XYZ file of C-alpha atoms in Angstrom:
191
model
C 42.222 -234.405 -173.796
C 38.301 -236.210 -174.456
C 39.772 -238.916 -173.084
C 41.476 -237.844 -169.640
C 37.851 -235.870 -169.431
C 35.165 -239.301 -170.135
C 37.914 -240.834 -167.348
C 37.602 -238.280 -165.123
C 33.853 -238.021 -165.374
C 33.229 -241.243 -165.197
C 35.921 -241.678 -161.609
C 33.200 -239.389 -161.018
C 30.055 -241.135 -161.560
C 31.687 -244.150 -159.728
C 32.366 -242.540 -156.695
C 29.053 -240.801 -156.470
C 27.345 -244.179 -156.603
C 29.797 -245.638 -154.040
C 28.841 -242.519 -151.847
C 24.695 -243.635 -152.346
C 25.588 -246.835 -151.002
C 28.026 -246.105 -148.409
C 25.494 -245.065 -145.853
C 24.087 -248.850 -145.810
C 25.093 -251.411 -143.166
C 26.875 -253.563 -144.470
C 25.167 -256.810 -143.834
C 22.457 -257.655 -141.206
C 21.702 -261.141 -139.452
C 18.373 -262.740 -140.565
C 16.942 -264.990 -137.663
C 13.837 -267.188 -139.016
C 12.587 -267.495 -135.910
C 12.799 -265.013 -133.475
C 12.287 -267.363 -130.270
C 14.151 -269.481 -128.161
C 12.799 -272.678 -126.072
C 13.590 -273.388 -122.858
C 13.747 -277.013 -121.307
C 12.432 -276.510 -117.577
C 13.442 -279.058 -114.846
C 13.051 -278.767 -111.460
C 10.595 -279.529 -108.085
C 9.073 -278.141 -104.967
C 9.051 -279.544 -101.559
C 5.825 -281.191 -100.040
C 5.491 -284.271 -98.460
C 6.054 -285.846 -101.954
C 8.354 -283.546 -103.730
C 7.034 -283.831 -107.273
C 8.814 -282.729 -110.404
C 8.438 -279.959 -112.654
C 9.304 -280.410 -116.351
C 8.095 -278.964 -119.618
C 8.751 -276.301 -122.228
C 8.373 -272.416 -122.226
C 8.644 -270.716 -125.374
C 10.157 -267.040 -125.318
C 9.653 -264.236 -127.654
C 12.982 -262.487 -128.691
C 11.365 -259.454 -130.658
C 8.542 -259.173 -128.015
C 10.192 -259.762 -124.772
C 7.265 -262.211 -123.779
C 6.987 -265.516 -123.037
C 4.530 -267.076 -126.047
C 3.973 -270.476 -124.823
C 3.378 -273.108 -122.159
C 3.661 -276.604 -121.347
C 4.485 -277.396 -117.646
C 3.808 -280.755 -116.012
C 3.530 -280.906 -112.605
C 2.769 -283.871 -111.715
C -0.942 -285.847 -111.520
C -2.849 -284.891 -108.477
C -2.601 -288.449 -107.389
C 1.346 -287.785 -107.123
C 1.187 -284.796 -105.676
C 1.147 -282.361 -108.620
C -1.458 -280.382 -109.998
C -1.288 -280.931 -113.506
C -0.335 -279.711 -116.764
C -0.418 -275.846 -117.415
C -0.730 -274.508 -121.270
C -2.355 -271.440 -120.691
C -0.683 -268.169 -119.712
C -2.836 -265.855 -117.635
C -0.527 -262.519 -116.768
C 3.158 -262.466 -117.047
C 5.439 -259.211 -116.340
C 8.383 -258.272 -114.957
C 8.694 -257.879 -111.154
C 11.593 -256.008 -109.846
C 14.947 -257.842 -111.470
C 12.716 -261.601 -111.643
C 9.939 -262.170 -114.639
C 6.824 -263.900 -113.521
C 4.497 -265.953 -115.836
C 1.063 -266.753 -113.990
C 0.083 -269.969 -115.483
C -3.568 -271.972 -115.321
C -4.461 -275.141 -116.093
C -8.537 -274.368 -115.635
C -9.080 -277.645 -113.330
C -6.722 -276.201 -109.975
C -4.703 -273.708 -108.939
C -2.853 -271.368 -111.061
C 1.303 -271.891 -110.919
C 2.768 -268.186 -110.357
C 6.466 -269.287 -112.039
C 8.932 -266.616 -110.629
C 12.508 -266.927 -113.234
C 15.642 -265.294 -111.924
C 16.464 -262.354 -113.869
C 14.232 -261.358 -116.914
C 17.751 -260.311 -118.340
C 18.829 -263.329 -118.966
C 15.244 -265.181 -119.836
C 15.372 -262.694 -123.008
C 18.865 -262.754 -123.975
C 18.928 -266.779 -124.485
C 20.747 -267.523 -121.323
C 20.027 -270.349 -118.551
C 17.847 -268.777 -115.686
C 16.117 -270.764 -112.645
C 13.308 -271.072 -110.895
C 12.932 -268.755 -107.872
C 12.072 -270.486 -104.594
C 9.540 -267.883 -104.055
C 7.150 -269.335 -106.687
C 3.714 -271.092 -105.951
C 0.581 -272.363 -106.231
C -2.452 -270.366 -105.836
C -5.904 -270.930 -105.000
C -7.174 -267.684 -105.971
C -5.387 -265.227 -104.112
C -4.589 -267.347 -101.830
C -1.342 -269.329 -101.681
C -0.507 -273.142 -101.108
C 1.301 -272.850 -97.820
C 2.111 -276.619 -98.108
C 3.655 -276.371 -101.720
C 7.185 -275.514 -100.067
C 10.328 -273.903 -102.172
C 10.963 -274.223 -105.886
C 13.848 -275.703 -107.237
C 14.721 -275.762 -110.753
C 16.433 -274.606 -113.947
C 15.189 -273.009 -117.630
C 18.084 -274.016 -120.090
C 17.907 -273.171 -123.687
C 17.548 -275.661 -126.480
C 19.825 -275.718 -129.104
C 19.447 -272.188 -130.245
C 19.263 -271.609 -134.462
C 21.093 -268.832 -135.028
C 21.774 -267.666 -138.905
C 25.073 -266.614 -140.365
C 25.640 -263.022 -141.481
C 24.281 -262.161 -145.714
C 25.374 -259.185 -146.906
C 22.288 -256.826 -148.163
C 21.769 -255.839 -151.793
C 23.577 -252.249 -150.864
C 26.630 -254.540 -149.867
C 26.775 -256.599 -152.873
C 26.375 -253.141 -154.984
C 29.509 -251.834 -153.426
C 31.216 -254.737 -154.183
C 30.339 -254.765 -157.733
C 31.712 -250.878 -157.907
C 34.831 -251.805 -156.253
C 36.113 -254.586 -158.730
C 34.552 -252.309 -161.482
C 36.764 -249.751 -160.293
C 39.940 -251.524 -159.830
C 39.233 -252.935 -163.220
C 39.177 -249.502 -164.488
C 42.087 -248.114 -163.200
C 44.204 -251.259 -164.133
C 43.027 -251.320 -167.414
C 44.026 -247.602 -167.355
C 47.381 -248.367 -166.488
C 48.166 -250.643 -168.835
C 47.012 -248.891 -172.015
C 49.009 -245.867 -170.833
C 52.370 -245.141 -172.925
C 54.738 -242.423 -172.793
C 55.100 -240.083 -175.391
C 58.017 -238.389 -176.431
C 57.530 -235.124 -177.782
């Protein structure tokens, strides 16, 4: 009779502590880095149609893009530069907009089709309707933006279960250990 009641009480015990943990996820996805980079390629159309290429470097957690190196070109070829610094950046209606300067020229308003994607780690382009400005005032000569963002090989981490996790499975085998060991010291008695 002690014994069917320490068993019982401690069934008990073990699902109480199963119950603590059960309200845990059960594992969560640790990123180290929390960004993706994106490779940009494209152009515009002036009498010279120089290339854009360079790197932008997009916040996951923040939703922001965090860094900037775009090459346009030398002025002797028709570009403007390289632009590192971000000025303003938003979103504007279903596009995201990065104003970038390079402090020698004209700041480079890059307009990227749908924000949605930017942040999720997907390809996006470059909207025509991007340009140069002098101030306020735009480059009427720059023409239409060409061009596509992809994203570099992305390092994503595999799933590790969290301390509640590995708890639970601890119980569990304790508690399949204890009921088979139950069952085998059980014999019948004939009375």
């Amino acid at each position: 009779m002690l014994r069917a009641k320490v068993a019982s009480t401690a069934t008990a015990l073990l699902m109480a502590t199963a119950a603590l943990f059960w309200a845990a996820p059960a594992s969560a996805v640790i990123v180290a880095d929390p960004t993706d980079t994106y490779t940009v390629i494209g152009s515009y159309t002036n009498f010279i149609d120089p290339n854009i290429t360079g790197t932008l470097i997009v916040d996951l957690k923040t939703d922001q893009v965090t860094a900037a190196n775009i090459n346009t070109g030398s002025i002797s070829s028709g570009g403007f530069g390289t632009y590192t610094t971000i000025g303003f950046q938003g979103v504007l209606g279903p596009n995201y907009f990065v104003d970038l300067t390079n402090n020698t020229g004209p700041s480079l308003f890059l307009l990227l089709d749908t924000s949605s994607s930017l942040f999720k780690g997907q390809a996006t382009t470059i909207d025509p309707d991007s340009n140069f400005f002098f101030g306020f005032i735009p480059c009427f000569t720059c023409g239409n933006f060409t061009g596509t963002l992809n994203v570099d090989a992305a390092t994503v981490s595999a799933a590790v279960p969290e301390p509640s996790t590995w708890a639970m499975f601890i119980l569990g085998f304790l508690g399949i250990s204890l009921v088979a060991y139950r069952r085998t010291n059980t014999r019948l008695r004939l009375t």
